[in-house]
Short mmCIF file of C-alpha atoms in Angstrom, two decimals:
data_model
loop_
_atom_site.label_atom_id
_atom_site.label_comp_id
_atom_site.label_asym_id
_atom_site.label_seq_id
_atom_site.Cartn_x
_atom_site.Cartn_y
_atom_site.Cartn_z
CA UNK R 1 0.00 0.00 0.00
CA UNK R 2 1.50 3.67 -0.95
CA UNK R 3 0.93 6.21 1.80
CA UNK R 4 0.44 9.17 -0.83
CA UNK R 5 -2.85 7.59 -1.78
CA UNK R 6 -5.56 6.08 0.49
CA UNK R 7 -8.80 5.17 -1.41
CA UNK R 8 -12.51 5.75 0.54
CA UNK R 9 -15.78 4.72 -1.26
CA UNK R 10 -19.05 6.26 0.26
CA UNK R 11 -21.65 4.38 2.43
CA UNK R 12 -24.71 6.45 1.24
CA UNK R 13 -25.55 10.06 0.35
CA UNK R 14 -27.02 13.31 1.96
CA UNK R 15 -30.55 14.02 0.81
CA UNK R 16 -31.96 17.22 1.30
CA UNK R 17 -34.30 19.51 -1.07
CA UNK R 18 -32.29 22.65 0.16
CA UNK R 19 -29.56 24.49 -2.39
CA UNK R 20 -26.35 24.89 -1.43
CA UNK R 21 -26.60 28.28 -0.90
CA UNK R 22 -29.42 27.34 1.93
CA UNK R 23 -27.72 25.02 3.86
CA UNK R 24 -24.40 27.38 3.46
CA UNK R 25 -26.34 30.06 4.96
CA UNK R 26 -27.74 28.06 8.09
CA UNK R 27 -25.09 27.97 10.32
CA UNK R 28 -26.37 25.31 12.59
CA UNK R 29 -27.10 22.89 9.94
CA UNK R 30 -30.24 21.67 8.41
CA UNK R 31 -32.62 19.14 9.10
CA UNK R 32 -31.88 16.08 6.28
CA UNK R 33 -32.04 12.49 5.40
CA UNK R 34 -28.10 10.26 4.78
CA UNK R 35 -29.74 7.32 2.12
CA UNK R 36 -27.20 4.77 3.35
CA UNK R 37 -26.30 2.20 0.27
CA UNK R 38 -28.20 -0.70 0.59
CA UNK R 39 -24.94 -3.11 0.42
CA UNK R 40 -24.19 -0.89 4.17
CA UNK R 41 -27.85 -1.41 5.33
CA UNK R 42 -27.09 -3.89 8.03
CA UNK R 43 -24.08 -1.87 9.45
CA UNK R 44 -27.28 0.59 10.94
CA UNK R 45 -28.80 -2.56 13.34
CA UNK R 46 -29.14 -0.91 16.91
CA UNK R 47 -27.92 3.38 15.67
CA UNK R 48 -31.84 4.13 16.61
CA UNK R 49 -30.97 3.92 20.36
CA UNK R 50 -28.55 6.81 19.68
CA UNK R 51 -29.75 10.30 20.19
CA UNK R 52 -26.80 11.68 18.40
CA UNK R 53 -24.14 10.49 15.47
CA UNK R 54 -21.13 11.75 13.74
CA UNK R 55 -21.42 11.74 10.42
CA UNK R 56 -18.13 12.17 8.53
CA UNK R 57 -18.42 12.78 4.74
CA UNK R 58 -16.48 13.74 1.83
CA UNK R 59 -16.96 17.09 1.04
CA UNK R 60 -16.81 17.01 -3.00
CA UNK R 61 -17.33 20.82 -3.89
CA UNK R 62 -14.58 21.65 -1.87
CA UNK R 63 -10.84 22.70 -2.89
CA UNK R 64 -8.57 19.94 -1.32
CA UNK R 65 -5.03 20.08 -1.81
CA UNK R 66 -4.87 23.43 -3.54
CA UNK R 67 -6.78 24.79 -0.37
CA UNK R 68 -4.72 27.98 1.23
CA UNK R 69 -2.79 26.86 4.65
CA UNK R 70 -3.85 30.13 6.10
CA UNK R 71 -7.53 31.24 6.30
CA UNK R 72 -9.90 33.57 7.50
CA UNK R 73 -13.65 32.07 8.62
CA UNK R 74 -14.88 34.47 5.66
CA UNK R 75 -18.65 32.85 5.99
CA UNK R 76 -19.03 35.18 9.11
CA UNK R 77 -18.68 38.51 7.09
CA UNK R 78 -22.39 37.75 6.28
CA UNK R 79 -23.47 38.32 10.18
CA UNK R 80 -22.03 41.39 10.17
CA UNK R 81 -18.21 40.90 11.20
CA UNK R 82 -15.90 42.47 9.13
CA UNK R 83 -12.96 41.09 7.11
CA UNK R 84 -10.44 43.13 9.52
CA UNK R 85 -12.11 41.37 12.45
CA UNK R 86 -11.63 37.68 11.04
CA UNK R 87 -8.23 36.33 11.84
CA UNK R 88 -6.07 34.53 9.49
CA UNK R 89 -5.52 31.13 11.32
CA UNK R 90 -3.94 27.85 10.07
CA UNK R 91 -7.08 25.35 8.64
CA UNK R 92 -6.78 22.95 11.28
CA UNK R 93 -8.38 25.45 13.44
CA UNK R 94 -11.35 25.83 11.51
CA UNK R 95 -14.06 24.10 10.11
CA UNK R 96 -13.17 25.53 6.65
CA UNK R 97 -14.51 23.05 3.65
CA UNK R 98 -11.56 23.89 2.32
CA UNK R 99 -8.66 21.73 3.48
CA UNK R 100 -6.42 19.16 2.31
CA UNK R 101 -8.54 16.87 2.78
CA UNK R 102 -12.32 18.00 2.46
CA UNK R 103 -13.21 15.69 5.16
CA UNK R 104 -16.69 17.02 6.99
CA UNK R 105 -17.18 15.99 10.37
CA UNK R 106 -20.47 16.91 12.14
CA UNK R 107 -22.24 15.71 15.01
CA UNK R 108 -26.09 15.50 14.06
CA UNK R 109 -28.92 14.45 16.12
CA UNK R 110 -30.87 11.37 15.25
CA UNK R 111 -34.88 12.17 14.69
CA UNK R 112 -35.88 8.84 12.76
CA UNK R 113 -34.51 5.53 11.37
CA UNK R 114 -36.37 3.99 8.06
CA UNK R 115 -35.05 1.44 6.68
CA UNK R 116 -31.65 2.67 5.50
CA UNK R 117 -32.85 6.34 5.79
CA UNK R 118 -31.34 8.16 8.50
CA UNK R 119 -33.42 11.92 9.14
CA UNK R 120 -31.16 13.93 10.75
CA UNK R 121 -31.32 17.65 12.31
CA UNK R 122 -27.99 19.69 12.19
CA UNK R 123 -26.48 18.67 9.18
CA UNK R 124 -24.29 21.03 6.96
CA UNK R 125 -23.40 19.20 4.28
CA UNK R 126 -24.87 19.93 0.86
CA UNK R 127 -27.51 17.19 -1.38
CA UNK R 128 -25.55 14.44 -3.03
CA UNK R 129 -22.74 15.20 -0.60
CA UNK R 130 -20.70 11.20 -0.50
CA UNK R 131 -20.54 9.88 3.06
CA UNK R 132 -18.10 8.42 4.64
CA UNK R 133 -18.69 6.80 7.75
CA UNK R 134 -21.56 6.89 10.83
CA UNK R 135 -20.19 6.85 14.22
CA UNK R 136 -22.22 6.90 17.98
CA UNK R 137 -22.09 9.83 19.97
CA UNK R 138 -20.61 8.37 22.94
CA UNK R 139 -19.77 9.90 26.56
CA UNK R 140 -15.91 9.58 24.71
CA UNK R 141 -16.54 12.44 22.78
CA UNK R 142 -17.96 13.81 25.37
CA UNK R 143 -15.53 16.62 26.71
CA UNK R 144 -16.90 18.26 30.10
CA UNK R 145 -14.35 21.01 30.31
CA UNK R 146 -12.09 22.51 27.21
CA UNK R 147 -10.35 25.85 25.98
CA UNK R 148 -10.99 27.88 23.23
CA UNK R 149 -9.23 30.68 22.10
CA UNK R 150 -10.05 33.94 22.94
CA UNK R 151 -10.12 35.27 18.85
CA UNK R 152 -13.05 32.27 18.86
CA UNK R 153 -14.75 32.75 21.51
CA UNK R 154 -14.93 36.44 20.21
CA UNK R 155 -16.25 35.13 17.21
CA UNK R 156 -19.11 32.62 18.54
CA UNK R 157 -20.08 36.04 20.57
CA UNK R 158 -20.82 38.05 17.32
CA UNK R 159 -22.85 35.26 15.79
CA UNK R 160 -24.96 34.67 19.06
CA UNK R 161 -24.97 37.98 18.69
CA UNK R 162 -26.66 37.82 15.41
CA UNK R 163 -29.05 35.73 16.91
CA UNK R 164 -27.44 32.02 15.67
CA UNK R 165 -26.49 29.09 18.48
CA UNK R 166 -22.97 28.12 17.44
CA UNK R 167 -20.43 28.77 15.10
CA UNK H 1 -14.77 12.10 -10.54
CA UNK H 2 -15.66 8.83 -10.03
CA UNK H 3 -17.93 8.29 -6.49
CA UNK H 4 -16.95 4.96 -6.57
CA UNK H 5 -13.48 5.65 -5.29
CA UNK H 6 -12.62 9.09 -3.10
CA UNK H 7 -8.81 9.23 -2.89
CA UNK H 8 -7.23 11.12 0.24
CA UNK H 9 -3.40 11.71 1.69
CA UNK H 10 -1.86 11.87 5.35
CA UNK H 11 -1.20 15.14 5.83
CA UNK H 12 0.98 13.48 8.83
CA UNK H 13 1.31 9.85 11.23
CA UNK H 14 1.16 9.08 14.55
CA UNK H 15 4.12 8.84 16.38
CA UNK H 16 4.50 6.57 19.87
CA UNK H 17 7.12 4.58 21.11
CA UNK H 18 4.37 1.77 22.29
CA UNK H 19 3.42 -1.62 20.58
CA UNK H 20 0.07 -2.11 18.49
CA UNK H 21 -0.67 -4.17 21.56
CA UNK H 22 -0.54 -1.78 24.32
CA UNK H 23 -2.23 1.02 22.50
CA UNK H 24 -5.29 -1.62 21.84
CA UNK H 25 -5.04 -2.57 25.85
CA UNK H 26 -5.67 0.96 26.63
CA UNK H 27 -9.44 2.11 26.28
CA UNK H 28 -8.80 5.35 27.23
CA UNK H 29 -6.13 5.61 24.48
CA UNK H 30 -2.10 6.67 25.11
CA UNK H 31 0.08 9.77 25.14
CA UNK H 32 1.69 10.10 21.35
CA UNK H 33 2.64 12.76 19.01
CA UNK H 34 1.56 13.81 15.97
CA UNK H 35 3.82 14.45 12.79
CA UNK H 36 2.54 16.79 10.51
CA UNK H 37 4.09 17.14 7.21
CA UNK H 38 6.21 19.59 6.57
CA UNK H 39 3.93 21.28 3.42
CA UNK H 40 1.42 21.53 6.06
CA UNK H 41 2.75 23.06 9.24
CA UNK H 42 1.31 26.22 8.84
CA UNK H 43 -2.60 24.37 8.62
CA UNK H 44 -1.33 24.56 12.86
CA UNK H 45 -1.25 28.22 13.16
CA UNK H 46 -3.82 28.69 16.12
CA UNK H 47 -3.79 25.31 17.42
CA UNK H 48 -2.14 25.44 20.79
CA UNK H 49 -4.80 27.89 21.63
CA UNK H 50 -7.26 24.68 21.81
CA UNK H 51 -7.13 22.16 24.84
CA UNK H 52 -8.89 19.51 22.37
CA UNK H 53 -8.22 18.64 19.04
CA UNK H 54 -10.25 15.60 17.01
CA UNK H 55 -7.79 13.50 14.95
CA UNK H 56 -9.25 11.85 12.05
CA UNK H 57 -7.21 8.94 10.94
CA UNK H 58 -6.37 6.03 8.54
CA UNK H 59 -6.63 2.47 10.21
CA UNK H 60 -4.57 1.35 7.97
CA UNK H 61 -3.77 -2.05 9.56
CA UNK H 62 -7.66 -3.00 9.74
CA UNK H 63 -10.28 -4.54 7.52
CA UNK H 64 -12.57 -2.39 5.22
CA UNK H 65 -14.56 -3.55 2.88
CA UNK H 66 -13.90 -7.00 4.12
CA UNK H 67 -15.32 -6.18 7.53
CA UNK H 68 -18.37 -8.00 8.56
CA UNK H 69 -21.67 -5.43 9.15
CA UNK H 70 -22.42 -6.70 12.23
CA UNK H 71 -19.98 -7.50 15.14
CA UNK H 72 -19.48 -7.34 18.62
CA UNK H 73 -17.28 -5.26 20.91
CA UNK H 74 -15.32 -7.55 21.47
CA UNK H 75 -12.10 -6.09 22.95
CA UNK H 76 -14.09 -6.00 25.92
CA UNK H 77 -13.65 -9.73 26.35
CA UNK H 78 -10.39 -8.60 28.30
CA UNK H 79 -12.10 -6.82 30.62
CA UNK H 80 -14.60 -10.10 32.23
CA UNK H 81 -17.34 -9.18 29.70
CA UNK H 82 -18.64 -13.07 28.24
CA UNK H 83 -18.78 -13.16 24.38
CA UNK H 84 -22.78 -13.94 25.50
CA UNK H 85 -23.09 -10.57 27.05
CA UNK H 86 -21.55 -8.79 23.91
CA UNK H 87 -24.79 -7.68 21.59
CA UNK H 88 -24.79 -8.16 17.63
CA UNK H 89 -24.73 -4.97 16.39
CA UNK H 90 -24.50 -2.55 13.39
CA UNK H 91 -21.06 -1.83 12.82
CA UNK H 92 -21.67 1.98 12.29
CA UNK H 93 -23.32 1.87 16.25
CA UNK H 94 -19.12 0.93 17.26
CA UNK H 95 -15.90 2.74 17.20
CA UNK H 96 -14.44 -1.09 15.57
CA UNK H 97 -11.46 -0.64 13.30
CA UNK H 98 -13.25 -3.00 11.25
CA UNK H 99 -15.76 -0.81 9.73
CA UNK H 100 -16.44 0.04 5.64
CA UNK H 101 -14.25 2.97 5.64
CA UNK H 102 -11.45 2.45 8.26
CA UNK H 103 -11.92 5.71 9.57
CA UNK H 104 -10.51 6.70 13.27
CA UNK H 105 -12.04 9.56 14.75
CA UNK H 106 -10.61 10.67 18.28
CA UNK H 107 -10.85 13.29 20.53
CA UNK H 108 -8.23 14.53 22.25
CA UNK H 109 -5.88 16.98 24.72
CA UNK H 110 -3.30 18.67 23.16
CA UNK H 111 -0.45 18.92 25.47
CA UNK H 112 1.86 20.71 23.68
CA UNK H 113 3.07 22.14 19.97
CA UNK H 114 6.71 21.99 19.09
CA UNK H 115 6.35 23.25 15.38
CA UNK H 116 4.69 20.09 13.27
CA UNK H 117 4.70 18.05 15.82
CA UNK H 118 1.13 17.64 18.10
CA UNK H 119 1.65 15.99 21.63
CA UNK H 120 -1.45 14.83 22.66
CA UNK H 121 -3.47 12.50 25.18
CA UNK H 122 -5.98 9.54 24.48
CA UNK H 123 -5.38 8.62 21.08
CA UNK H 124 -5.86 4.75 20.10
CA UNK H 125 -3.80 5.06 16.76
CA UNK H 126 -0.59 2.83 16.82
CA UNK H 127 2.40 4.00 15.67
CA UNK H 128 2.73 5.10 11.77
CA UNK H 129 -1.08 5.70 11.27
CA UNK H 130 -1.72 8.13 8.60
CA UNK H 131 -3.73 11.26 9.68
CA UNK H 132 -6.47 12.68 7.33
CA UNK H 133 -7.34 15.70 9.02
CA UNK H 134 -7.18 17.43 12.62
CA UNK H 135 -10.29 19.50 13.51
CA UNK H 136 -10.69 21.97 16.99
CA UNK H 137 -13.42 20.68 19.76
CA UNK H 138 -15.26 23.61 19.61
CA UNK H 139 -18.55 24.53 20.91
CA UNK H 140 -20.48 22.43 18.04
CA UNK H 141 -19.13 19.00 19.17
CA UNK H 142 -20.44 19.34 22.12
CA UNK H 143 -23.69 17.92 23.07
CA UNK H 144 -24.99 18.73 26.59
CA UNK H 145 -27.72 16.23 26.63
CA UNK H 146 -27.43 12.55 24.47
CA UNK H 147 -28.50 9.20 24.77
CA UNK H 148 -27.10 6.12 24.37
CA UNK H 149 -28.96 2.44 24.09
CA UNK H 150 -29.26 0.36 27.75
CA UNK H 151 -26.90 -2.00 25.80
CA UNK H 152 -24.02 0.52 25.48
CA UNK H 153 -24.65 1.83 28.96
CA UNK H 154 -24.46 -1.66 30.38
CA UNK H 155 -20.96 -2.32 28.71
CA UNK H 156 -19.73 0.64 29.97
CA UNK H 157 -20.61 0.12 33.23
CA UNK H 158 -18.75 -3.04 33.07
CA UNK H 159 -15.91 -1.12 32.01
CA UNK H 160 -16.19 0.82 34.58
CA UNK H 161 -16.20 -1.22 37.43
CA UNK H 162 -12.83 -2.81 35.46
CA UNK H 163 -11.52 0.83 36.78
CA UNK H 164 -11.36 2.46 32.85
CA UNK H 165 -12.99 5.39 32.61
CA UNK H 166 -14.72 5.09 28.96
CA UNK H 167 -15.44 2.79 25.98
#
């Protein structure tokens, strides 16, 4: 196996009726359905007693390797922040789509099982988006106490602010 | 591009002196570091200004595809759980290596930043795992209030009593 190249295939699909530009513009995610393959159906027996699950997906509108190292969180110039505000922080402090790898990572909560249809509520990932994997929400990612730095927490201010939950 | 096949690179790999075998004896995961590649060092800007980082990660020495869609948890056979007591489950409601996409997704502390290189606590990567992606715990992994099926909270109450702290 080469370690410059590391092949995924997706387990099943985001569906949602929203345009990109919607779910782009909710910033705590939308309410939508992940159509799991059916080949992957039995890998779901038992996720319904989960309130919450990760879903990691492959964002493929995204800029991957060409991505810039250095980034400002420019989707918060829309709640009124201004481009002098927004630091310019390394990508693996943000939650940028654009990264070297487009990998999405979002914890969603779990309204309804059917079948191989999973509806979820918190999702910002767009329709037709390939995912990756499902994971529990379990007390280990459960972290009671952590930091944040103070140019975030400035940040998650001006968008509660602007009356939205979370950044 | 194909959806069939998704193709990804480490951006770095884990680093820790310990054998596969005592990073899978600890559930709570081991002190190691992270190497990120040079061409992406400056993705860290920022970073030591979070206690918590999630690693996502390539588990490269486990099935995929191959893996069976349901299994049980059965590491915790070392721990006085009986194979009877382990439930049958869907593979996506466990954090198995053996999963479609071998996917590793931890959360973790970050003890430290020496240029590329991450030290951090309670990763269960062994040594030479690629990493995909590092992401900040931020606000919007956290989940106040979640729950999780009597059969998970049963296990890890067994674990518990075996004096580790979490599945």
């Amino acid at each position: 196996m080469s370690w410059l190249e590391i092949t995924l295939r997706p387990i099943g699909f985001v569906r949602t009726p929203l345009s990109d530009e919607e779910v782009k513009r909710s910033l705590g995610g939308v309410e939508a359905e992940i159509e799991v393959l059916e080949e992957f159906e039995e890998g779901l027996e038992g996720i319904e007693g989960f309130s919450h699950i990760i879903v990691v997906f492959y964002m493929h509108k995204a800029q991957g390797v060409e991505a810039p190292l250095k980034q400002r969180p420019r989707r918060l110039l829309r709640y009124g922040v201004s481009l002098e505000e927004l630091p310019l922080v390394g990508v693996f402090c943000l939650d940028s789509p654009h990264r070297p790898n487009p990998i999405g990572l979002t914890v969603v909560e779990l309204l309804e099982r059917r079948g191989r249809v999973l509806r979820v509520r918190g999702l910002d990932a767009f329709d037709g988006t390939p995912v990756l994997d499902i994971k529990p929400y379990t007390p280990s990612r459960f972290v009671k106490e952590f930091r944040i730095p103070a140019w975030y927490r400035g940040l998650l201010e001006r968008v509660r602010e602007a009356g939205l939950k979370d950044l």
